[in-house]
XYZ file of N, CA and C in Angstrom:
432
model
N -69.980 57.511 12.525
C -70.453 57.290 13.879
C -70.240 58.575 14.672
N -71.254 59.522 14.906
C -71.546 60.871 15.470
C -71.059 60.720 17.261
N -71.239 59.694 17.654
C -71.488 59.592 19.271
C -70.732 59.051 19.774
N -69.571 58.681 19.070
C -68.376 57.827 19.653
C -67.487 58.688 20.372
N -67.234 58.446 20.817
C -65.986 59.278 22.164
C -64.881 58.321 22.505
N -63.621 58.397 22.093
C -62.204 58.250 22.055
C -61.256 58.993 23.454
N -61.077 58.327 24.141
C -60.628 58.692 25.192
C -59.099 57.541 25.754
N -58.400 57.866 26.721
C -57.588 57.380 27.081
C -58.062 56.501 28.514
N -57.984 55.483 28.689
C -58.521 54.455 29.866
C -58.252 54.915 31.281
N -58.998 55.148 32.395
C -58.393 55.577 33.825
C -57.895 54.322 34.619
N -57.925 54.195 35.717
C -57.667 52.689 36.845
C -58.987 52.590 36.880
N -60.281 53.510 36.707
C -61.252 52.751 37.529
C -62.092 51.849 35.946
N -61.079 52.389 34.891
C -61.711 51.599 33.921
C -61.897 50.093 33.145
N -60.672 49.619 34.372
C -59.959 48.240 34.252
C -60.505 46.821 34.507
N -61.845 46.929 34.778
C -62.362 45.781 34.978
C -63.274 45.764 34.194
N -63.959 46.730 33.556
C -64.744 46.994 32.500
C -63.772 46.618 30.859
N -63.011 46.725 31.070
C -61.786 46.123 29.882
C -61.544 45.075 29.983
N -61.369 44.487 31.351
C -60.373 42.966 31.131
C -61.908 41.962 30.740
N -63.164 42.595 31.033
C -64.319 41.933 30.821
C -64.465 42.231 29.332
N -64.255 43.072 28.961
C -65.269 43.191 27.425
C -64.041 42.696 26.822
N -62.783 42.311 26.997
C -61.647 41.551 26.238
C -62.040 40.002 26.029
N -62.823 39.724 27.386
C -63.374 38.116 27.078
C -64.605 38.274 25.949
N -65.019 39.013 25.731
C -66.421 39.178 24.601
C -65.580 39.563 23.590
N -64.624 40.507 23.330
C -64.512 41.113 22.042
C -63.008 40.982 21.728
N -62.152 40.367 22.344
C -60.800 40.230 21.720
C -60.340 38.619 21.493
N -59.636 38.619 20.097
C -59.486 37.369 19.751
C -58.208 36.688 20.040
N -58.191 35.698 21.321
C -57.235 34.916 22.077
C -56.906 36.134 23.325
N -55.653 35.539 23.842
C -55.555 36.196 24.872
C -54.316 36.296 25.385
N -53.858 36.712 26.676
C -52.070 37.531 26.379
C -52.097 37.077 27.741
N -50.305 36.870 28.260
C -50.236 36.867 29.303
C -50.143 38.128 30.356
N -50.662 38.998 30.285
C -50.748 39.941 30.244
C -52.448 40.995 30.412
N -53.505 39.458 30.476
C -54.363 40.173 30.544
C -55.074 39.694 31.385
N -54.528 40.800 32.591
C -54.869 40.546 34.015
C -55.028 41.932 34.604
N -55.566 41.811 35.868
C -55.772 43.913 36.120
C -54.269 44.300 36.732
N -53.010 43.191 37.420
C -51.781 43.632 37.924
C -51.338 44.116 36.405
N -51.322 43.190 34.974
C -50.831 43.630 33.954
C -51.412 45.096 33.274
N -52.561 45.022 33.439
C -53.217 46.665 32.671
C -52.686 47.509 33.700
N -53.157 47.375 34.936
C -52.420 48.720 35.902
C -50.843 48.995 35.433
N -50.070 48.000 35.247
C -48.750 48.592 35.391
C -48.439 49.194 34.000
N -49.169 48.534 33.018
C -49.229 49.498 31.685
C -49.596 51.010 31.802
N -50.733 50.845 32.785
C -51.417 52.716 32.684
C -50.102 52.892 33.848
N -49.582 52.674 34.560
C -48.949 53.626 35.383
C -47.736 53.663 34.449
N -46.994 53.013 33.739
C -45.663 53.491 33.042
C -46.489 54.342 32.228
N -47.303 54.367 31.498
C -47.712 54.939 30.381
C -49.346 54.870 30.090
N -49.644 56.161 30.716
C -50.922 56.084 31.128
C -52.165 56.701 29.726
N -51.789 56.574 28.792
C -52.471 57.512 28.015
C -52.544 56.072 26.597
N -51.319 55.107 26.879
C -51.309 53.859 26.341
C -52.552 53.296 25.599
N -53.477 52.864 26.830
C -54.636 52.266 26.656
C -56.016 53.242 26.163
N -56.554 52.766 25.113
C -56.995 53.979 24.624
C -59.002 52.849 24.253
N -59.693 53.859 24.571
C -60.932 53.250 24.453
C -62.078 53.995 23.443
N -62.950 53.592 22.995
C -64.280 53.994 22.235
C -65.110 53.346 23.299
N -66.151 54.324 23.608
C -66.974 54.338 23.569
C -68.457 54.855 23.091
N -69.492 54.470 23.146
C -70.787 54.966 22.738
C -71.805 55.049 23.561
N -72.492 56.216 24.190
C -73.168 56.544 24.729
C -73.117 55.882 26.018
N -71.470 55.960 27.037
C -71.358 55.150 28.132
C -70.750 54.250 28.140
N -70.568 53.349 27.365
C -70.524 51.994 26.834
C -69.335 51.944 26.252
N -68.317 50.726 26.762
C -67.316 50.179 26.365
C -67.562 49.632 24.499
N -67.132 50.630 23.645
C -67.424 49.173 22.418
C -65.996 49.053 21.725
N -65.016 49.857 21.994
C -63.752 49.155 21.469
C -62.741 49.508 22.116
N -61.204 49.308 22.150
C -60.147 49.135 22.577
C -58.930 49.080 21.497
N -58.085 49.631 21.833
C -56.513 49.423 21.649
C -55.381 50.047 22.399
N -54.344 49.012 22.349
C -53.440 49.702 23.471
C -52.162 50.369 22.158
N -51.925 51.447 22.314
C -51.250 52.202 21.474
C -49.979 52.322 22.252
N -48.941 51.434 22.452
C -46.980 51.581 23.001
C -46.405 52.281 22.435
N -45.948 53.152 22.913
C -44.352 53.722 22.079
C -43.366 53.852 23.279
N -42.195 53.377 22.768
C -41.075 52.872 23.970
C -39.928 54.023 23.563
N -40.276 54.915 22.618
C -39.353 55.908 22.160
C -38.251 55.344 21.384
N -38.918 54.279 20.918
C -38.325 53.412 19.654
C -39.318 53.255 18.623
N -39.838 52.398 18.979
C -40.995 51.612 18.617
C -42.208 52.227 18.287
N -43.566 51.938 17.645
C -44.817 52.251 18.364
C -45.370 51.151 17.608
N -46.167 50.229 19.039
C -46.570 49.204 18.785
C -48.171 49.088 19.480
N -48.611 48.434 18.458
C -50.498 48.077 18.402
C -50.598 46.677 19.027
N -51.376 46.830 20.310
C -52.239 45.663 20.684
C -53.546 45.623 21.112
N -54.457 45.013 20.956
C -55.614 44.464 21.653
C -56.534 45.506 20.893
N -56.453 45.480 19.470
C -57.307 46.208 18.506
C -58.605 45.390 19.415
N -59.460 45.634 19.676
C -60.847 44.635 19.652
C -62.108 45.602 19.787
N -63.223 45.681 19.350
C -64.669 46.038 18.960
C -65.212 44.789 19.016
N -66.585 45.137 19.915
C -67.529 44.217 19.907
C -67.961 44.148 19.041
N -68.096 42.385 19.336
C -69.373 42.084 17.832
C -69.967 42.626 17.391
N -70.890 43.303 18.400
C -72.340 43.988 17.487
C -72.645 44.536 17.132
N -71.052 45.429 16.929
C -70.587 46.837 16.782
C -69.366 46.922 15.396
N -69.297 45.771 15.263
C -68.148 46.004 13.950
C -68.834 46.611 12.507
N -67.165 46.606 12.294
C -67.985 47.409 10.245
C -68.864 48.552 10.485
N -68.125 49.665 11.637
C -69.008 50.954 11.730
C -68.332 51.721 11.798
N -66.918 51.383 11.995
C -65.644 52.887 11.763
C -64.926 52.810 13.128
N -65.511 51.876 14.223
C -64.968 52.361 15.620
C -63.167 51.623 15.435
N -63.225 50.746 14.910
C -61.887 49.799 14.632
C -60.890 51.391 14.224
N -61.168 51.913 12.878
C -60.563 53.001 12.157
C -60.136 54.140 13.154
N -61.083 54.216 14.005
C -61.565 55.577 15.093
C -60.477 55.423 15.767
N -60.150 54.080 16.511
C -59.445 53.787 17.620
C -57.778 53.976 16.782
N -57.555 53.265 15.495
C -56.322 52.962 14.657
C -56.027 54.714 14.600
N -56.901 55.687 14.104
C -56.570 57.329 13.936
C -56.098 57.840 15.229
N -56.800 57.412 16.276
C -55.998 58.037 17.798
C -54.766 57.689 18.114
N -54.667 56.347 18.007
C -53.467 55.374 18.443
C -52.378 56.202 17.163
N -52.490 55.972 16.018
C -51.439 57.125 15.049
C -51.254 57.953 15.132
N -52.167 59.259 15.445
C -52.404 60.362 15.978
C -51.247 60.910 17.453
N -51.320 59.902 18.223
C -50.302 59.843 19.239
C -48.686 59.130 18.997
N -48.697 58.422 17.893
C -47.244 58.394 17.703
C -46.905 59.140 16.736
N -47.401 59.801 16.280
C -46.730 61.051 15.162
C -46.559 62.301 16.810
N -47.210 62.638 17.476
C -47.223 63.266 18.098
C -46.034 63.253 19.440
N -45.921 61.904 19.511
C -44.336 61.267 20.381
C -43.484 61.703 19.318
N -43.485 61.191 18.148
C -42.169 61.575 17.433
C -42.099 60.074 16.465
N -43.029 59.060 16.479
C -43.097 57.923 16.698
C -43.097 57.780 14.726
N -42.235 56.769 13.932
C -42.191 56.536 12.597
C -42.789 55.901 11.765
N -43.202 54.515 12.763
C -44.032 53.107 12.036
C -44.631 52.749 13.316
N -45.504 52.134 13.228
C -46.858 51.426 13.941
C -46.543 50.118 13.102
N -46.083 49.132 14.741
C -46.225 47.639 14.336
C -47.626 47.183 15.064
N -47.746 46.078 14.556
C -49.248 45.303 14.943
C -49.044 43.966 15.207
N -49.616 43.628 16.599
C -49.391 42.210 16.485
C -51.226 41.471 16.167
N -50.848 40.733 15.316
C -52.357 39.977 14.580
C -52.103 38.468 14.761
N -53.040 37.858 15.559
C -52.655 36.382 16.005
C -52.746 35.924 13.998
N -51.872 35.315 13.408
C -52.001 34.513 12.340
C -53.267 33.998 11.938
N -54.576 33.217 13.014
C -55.596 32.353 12.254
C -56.478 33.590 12.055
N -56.298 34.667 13.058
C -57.927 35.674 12.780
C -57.300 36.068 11.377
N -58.021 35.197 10.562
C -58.024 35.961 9.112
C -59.335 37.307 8.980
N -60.231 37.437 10.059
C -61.330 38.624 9.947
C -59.916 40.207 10.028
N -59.257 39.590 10.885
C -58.464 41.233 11.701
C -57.342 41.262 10.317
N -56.698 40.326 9.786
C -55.913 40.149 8.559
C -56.869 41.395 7.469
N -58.238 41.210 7.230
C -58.707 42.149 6.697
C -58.585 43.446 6.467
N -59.104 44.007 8.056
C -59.687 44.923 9.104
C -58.102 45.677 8.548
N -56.550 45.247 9.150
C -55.479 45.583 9.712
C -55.200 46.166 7.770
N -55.922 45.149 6.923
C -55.429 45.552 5.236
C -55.495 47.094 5.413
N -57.057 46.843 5.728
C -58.014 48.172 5.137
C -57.113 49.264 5.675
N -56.878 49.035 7.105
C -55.936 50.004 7.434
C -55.001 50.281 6.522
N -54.324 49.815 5.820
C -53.038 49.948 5.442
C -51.752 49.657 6.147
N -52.168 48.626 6.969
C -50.819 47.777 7.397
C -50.712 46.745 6.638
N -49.754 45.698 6.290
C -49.329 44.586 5.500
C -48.255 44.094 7.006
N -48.765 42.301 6.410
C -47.627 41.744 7.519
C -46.093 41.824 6.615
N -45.123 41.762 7.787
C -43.574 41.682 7.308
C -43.487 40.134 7.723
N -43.429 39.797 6.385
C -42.785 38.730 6.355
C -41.313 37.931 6.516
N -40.483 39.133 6.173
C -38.994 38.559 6.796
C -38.398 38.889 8.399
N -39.607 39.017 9.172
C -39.378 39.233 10.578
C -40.158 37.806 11.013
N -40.068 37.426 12.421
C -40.387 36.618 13.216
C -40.763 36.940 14.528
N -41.682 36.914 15.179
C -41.343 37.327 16.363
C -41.149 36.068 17.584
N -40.463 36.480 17.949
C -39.497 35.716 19.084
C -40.045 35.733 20.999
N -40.435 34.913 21.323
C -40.718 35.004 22.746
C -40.173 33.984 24.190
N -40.084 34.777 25.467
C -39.634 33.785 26.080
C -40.168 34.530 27.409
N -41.043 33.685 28.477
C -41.677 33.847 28.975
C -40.675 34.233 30.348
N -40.842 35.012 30.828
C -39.818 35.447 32.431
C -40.476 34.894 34.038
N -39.976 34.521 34.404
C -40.241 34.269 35.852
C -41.004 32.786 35.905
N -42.142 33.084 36.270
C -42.612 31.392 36.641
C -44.585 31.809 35.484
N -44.201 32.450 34.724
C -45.317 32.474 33.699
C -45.150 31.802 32.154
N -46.445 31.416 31.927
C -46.347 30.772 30.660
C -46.612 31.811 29.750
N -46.298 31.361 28.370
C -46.884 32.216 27.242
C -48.716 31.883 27.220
């Protein structure tokens, strides 16, 4: 894919995301709201990382590193756009920047039923860890 452009997300790009997340990301976070993306780009503004094509929103991932960690969310490519490399495109930037933090392993969170992203996440060369769990508990007056 010649025309794809990999870039890091601005503020004015945030409503154009929390929209193409209802088309192209599978389930949804408490967290995906424009108070939640803003305060992501302002701690860590280079986080949210986008593909586009000729203008056009066609994929997403938010690439964390907490200077522990470096953790993968909200892999998502539109439908009409998968199985063309942009998934890979976005996974090479997002790695690209934690080797470049200093960053060791890239975790992924993959909701369990999308067995399509179970694929996608193979091809990459991630595998789930099975003797981990992950653990949650919702703060303040929000649900999971």
């Amino acid at each position: 894919m010649t025309d794809l452009r990999i870039r890091a997300a601005a503020p004015d790009d945030l409503d154009t995301v929390l929209a193409f997340w209802k088309v192209a990301a599978e389930g949804t976070s408490i967290s995906d709201d424009r108070e939640g993306v803003e305060r992501l780009l302002a701690r860590d503004p280079e986080a949210l990382v986008l593909a586009e094509t000729d203008g056009e929103l066609v994929g997403t991932v938010i690439a964390g590193f907490d200077g522990w960690r470096c953790h993968l969310y909200r892999l998502a490519v539109h439908p009409d756009r998968r199985r063309l490399g942009i998934g890979s495109a976005l996974l090479a930037a997002a790695e690209e920047r934690f080797v470049r933090l200093g960053g060791r392993r890239g975790d992924a969170m993959v909701l369990q039923r999308n067995e399509t992203a179970h694929h996608a996440w193979r091809a990459a060369g991630y595998a789930p860890e099975e003797k981990w769990r992950r653990w949650v508990k919702p703060l303040g007056n929000e649900t999971a």
